[in-house]
GROMACS .gro file of C-alpha atoms in nm:
model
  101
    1UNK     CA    1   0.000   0.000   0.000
    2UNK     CA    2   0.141   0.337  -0.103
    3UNK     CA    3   0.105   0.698   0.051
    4UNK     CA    4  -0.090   0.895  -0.251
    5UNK     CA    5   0.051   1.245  -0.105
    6UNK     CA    6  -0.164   1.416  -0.420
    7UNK     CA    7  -0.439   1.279  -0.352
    8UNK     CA    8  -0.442   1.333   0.056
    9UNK     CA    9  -0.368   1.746  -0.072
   10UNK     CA   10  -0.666   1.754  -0.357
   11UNK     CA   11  -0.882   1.582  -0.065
   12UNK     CA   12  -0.757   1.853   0.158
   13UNK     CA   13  -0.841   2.161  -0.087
   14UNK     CA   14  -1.173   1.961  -0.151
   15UNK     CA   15  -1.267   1.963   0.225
   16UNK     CA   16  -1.127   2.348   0.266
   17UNK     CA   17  -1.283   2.476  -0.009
   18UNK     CA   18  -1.603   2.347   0.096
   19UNK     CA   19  -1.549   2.440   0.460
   20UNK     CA   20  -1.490   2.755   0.317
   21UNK     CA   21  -1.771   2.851   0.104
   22UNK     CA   22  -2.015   2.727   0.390
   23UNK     CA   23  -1.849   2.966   0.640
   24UNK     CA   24  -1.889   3.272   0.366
   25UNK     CA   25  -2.283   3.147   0.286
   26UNK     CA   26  -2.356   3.172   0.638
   27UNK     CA   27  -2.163   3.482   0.709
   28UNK     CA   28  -2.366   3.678   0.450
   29UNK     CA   29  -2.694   3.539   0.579
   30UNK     CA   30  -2.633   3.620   0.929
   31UNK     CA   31  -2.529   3.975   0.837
   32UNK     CA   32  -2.848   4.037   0.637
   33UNK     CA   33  -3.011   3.902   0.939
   34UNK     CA   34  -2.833   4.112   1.175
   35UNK     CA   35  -2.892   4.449   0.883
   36UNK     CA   36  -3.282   4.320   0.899
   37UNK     CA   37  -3.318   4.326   1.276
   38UNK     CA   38  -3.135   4.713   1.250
   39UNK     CA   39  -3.334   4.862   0.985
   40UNK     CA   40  -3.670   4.645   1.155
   41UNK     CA   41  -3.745   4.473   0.811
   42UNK     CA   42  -3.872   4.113   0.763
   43UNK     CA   43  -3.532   3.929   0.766
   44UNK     CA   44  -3.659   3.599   0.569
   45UNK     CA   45  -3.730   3.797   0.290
   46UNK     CA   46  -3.394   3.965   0.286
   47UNK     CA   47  -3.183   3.667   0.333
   48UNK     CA   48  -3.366   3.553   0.035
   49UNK     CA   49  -3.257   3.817  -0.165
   50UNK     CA   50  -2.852   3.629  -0.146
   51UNK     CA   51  -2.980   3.425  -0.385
   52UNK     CA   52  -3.101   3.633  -0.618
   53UNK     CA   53  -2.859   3.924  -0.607
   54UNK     CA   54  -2.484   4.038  -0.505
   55UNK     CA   55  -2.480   4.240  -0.216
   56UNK     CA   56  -2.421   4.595  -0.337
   57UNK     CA   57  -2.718   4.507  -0.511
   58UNK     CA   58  -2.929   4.451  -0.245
   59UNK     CA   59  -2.774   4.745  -0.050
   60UNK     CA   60  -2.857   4.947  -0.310
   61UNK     CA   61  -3.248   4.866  -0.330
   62UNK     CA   62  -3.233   4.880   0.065
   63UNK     CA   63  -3.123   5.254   0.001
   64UNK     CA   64  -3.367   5.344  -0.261
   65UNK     CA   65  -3.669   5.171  -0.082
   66UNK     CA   66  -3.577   5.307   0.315
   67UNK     CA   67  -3.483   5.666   0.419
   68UNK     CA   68  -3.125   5.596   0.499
   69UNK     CA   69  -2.808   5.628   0.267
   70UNK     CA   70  -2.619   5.447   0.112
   71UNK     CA   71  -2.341   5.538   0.304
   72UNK     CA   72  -2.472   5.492   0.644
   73UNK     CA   73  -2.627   5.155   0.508
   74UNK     CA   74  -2.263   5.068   0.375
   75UNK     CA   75  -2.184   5.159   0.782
   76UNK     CA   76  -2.429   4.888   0.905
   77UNK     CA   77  -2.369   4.609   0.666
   78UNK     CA   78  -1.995   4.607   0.774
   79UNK     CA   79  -2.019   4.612   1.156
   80UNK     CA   80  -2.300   4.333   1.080
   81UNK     CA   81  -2.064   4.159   0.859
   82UNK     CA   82  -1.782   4.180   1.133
   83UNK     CA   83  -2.037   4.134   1.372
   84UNK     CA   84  -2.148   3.770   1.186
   85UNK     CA   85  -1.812   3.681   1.145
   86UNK     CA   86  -1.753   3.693   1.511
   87UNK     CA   87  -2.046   3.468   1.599
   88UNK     CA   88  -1.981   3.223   1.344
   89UNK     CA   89  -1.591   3.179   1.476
   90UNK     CA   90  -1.774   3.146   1.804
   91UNK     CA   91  -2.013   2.898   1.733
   92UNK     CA   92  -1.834   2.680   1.481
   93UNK     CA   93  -1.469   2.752   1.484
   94UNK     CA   94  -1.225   2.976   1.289
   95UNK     CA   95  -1.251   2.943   0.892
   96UNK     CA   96  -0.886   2.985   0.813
   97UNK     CA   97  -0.761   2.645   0.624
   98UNK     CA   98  -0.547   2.428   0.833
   99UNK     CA   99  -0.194   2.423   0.791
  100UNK     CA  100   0.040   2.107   0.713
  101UNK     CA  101   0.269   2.046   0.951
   0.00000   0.00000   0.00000
């Protein structure tokens, strides 16, 4: 039986990757959650919205259908985004890939 050292590091990137992009999915839902419960909006249907749009996108229609700009939106969004990212390392761990040896 032989080590297959490319395959254990394409199984790694698989696994980080994926790790990854979950961590990022959730971060963005949770901030839109967090922006929802600030600006007292229905958060389900803004969390929805991820899947439709980028989020400058949806910042933008947030500006043009609330009275706030889209500056001091901009301000929300990243202390909810910093905010999410906290509670996520919290909950489920840091999402920085794991080094080999």
């Amino acid at each position: 039986m032989v080590f297959d050292l490319r395959r254990a590091l394409l199984a790694k990137e698989e696994k980080d990757s994926a790790r990854l992009m979950d961590f990022e999915f959730r971060q963005r839902a949770r901030s839109f959650r967090l922006l929802a419960a600030i600006l007292d909006i229905d958060s389900g249907a803004l969390v929805r919205e991820i899947a439709l749009h980028d989020d400058p996108a949806i910042l933008d229609a947030l500006a043009d259908g609330l009275s706030i700009s889209r500056e001091d939106l901009g301000h929300h969004y990243a202390r909810c985004r910093a905010d999410a990212y906290a509670q996520l390392v919290g909950e489920i761990g840091d999402p920085t890939p794991h080094r080999l040896g």
